[in-house]
Amino acid sequence: MRKLAFTTAGLLAAPYMASAAEETEAVKEAVINDPSEGWEILWHHVLIDLTAIGILFALIVAFFMLSYRRKSENEEGSSPKLTLGGSLAWTLVPVFVFLADDFYLAANGWKLWNDQRRVPDNAMEVKLTAMMYNWEFQYDNGTLSDPDADGRPVLVVPQGKPVVARMHSEDVVHSFFLPSYHIKEDVMPGRITYLWFYPKNLGETVLTCTEYCGVGHSSMYGKVKVVPAAKFEEMMLAKTGAAPAAAEAAPAEAAGAEGAAPAEGAAPAEGTSAAPAPGAGK
Amino acid sequence: MKEWLFTTDHKRIGVLYLVGSIAAFAVAGIMALLIRIELFTLGPTLTDDATNYNVWLYFHGAAMILAFLIPGLTGFLANYLVPIMIGAHDVAFPRINAFSVWLFWFAIVLALLTFVIPDPPDVMWTGYPPYSVQTSGNTAFYVFTVHLLGFSSILGAVNFLCTVIYMRAPGMGWNQLNFFVWTTVGAFVIQLIFIPVLAAAVTLVLFDKYFGTAFFSPANGGDVLLYQNLFWFYSHPAVYVILLPAVGTLMDIISTHARNPVFNYKTGVYGGIWGTVVLGSDVWVHHLYTSGMVDWLRIGMMVTTLIISVPVGLMVISLVGTLYRGSIKYTTPMLYACSCLFLILIGGLTGIPLAMTSVTLHLAETYFVMAHFHYIMGIMATFAVFAGVYNWFPKFTGRMYNESLGKLGFLFNFIGVNVTFWPLFGIGIEGMPRRYFDYAMMPQFEGTHQISTIGAVLIAVGMAITILNWVIGAIAGPKASDNPWGSKSMEWTHTTTPPGPGNFPTPPTVSEDWSPYNYGGHTAKTI
Ligand code: HEM
Ligand SMILES: [Cu+2]
Ligand SMILES: [Cu+2]
């Protein structure tokens, strides 16, 4: 409920608030457009669109197939000859209908795309390294995420904080896929790619590899574990024996202030698709 | 025997293509069955070595596309039909034509060696480096197979473009060509332009792997994405090399068995076929939506990819419109052709979310993609080839196949493909990744995988019936009349069944009002 109120307020007020740097954390979080939710809504629209076209077309085809069966051996079809006007109409009208639907879908797809690629300012950064056949996650205080009891990789993240993974591979192309967050991006040597997601609900979901990478491809899975923010801080504290660097300040600022390890993550990526470092541009 | 080996007759060369591509289809089909059985249970089923699975999958994908569908449509059907449809006595360069079929046969043998050499290729049909460079599998076999098939196709392209341009019967204008001839021209234009790009890409992989170059090795200044761009720069247009002749085949079959002219012919040809050729070359990045390409290119190609629905839609309207007020008889080829209208619908519509970059960030590399391309290419185009074999069966062999066996096979195939692939959309949306030997992290999908495997068994039965029907028909079928379907197309009206050497008893000439679709006479009213 609180979220909803803030979302509406945040949306309306966003233009005015953009410059108000000292605005509270709550408002900032409230204007996050969760791409995963956006995906589900858009998918729903697309599905309705496709089903409608599909059923309409299928009915027409079935109707034609049933109604125009041959009655006598020598009968020929009697389809009307198209005049030039008819021919043009049968070209231009479908072209416009298809184009209209295409552009409608493109516009909506683009909108979601912007949400998917624009990393929120307060995102927590994780450095992801892929290798045959494992994933490694490094927080910006330098510690690694621990595997679970079976030795499977686990990415632990705090609830309610956007996470951006800055990714590269040590060997071949892999792809980091989070089915529950409806997002994936390839991970390769020589380039740094990124994706971000918004862990809103507590619990564990699957992460897995979706670019063929050899004999262990289908065993390259693990999980994302979302824990309460307080528990996450505790965990980080236990790991480092110090306060987590990422929790409050944006990493770029932290890096600038301390000139320490996190700078690596925030350095401009080689790849053309490199994200602006979260928090940059303020 | 010798007269088949050293033949330069386009009809025999066509049949040689048919035999080779059906052989490839059969082996690749058996691989599909092994794949499906492996997925029947969680954990190992047939083998506990994922490499075996990966080799099956490599062979299945590569052979189905490169050694079955492309040669089946542009080798076999084009070879047999195009010269006769345009009233020519043969192709422009018959010896080069013979050379291409032999290259094709060598490629098939090379591909089959997959099953006897140690460390067979396991690079999937896409062969992405750095994996294809680092693997202990024998990537060279993949590369040389692609080279041979590519070379064979380029020679075919030059040959057929010359044939259609220069050897049409006197009087035959461009708007009097069969739709199938037009789609073949479109397909060969694509082959001629784009195959060299694929050949370059796989050659660079060969250099990287065996000669120590570093085109795709970032550690030494290479680039991983370069390959993917080159590969899909060809391989996306390549799906139109499959789609176009498949649609052309269906168009001619539907027109014949509905006894109606092709609906809105000029729009279908100039808007549909040529629109696809032109637009189809600007959409390859939709295979790289999740590959870390620059953002603006991913959005740009979302728009071009969505717009592909326009030319393809125009062709579909022509297909469906041809049924309108027709005189339809459901022979086996017509059953296959009409079922393709539904398959193209499912395959085409599921392509739309895949065109939308943001939606594909979830769907890419899942079973949704797998089901989509099987509907449009794996099934629709395969059914088009089957419809083609049935429709021109009397032409090739002079004999009739058995209609009831044909329909029985169709029933198994049609039910089978839908049982196999429809449920896979569902688990794809839920996140089941493709190219997975096992799915331990998603055990809830086991039931769906089992249904899918049962479907594959139905298909296997259907295919066996179908191929048996062809073999029996070719050997012992009843003699066919010269024009069993009552078609108006030149390969039926102007020559014998089967055609003799030189194709036509007297070289045909055509008048201005001749058309391969001259049904309904002048009684039809205009709208
Ligand atoms: C006839 C029944 C068929 C069945 C049961 C079947 C089954 C399968 C399955 C289960 C996979 C994916 C396995 C995985 O991702 O782990 C697959 C992949 C594929 N199939 Fe089929 N298939 C059939 C026919 C065809 C046909 C006719 C084509 C023709 C184009 C085709 C082309 C492909 C391609 C290109 C792949 C992708 C290979 C790769 O991932 O590299 N399939 N097939
Ligand atoms: Cu991987
Ligand atoms: Cu993988």
CSV table of C-alpha atoms in Angstrom, one decimal, chain A residues 212, chain B residues 24 27-28 31-32 35 50-67 107-115 117 119-128 131-132 135 137-147 149 202 227 231 434-435:
chain,number,residue,atom,x,y,z
A,212,TYR,CA,25.6,-23.4,-25.1
B,24,ALA,CA,20.0,-36.6,-44.3
B,27,VAL,CA,19.5,-39.7,-39.9
B,28,ALA,CA,18.8,-36.3,-38.4
B,31,MET,CA,18.9,-38.0,-33.8
B,32,ALA,CA,15.8,-36.0,-32.9
B,35,ILE,CA,17.3,-36.4,-28.2
B,50,ALA,CA,26.3,-35.0,-22.2
B,51,THR,CA,28.8,-34.9,-25.1
B,52,ASN,CA,26.9,-37.7,-26.8
B,53,TYR,CA,23.7,-35.6,-26.5
B,54,ASN,CA,25.5,-32.5,-27.8
B,55,VAL,CA,26.8,-34.4,-30.9
B,56,TRP,CA,23.3,-35.6,-31.7
B,57,LEU,CA,22.0,-32.1,-31.3
B,58,TYR,CA,24.8,-30.7,-33.5
B,59,PHE,CA,24.1,-33.2,-36.2
B,60,HIS,CA,20.3,-32.8,-36.0
B,61,GLY,CA,20.3,-29.1,-36.3
B,62,ALA,CA,23.1,-28.8,-38.9
B,63,ALA,CA,21.8,-31.7,-41.1
B,64,MET,CA,18.1,-30.6,-40.9
B,65,ILE,CA,18.9,-27.1,-42.1
B,66,LEU,CA,21.9,-27.4,-44.3
B,67,ALA,CA,21.5,-30.9,-45.7
B,107,ALA,CA,29.1,-33.0,-47.9
B,108,ILE,CA,26.5,-35.6,-46.8
B,109,VAL,CA,29.2,-38.2,-46.5
B,110,LEU,CA,31.4,-35.8,-44.6
B,111,ALA,CA,28.6,-34.9,-42.3
B,112,LEU,CA,27.8,-38.6,-41.7
B,113,LEU,CA,31.5,-39.2,-40.7
B,114,THR,CA,30.4,-37.4,-37.5
B,115,PHE,CA,29.4,-40.8,-36.2
B,117,ILE,CA,35.5,-40.2,-36.2
B,119,ASP,CA,35.9,-36.5,-31.0
B,120,PRO,CA,33.1,-35.6,-33.4
B,121,PRO,CA,32.0,-31.9,-33.6
B,122,ASP,CA,29.9,-30.8,-30.7
B,123,VAL,CA,29.6,-27.1,-31.6
B,124,MET,CA,25.9,-27.0,-32.5
B,125,TRP,CA,24.8,-25.9,-35.9
B,126,THR,CA,25.8,-22.3,-35.0
B,127,GLY,CA,29.4,-23.1,-34.2
B,128,TYR,CA,30.0,-20.1,-31.9
B,131,TYR,CA,33.7,-22.7,-27.8
B,132,SER,CA,34.1,-24.0,-31.3
B,135,THR,CA,36.5,-27.7,-27.8
B,137,GLY,CA,35.6,-31.8,-30.8
B,138,ASN,CA,36.6,-31.9,-34.4
B,139,THR,CA,35.3,-28.5,-35.6
B,140,ALA,CA,37.0,-28.9,-39.0
B,141,PHE,CA,34.3,-31.4,-40.0
B,142,TYR,CA,31.6,-28.8,-39.4
B,143,VAL,CA,33.6,-26.2,-41.3
B,144,PHE,CA,34.2,-28.3,-44.3
B,145,THR,CA,30.6,-29.5,-44.5
B,146,VAL,CA,29.5,-25.9,-44.5
B,147,HIS,CA,32.1,-25.1,-47.2
B,149,LEU,CA,27.3,-27.2,-49.1
B,202,VAL,CA,33.5,-20.5,-40.4
B,227,TYR,CA,31.5,-14.2,-35.5
B,231,PHE,CA,27.0,-16.0,-38.9
B,434,ARG,CA,17.3,-25.2,-25.0
B,435,ARG,CA,20.3,-27.3,-25.7
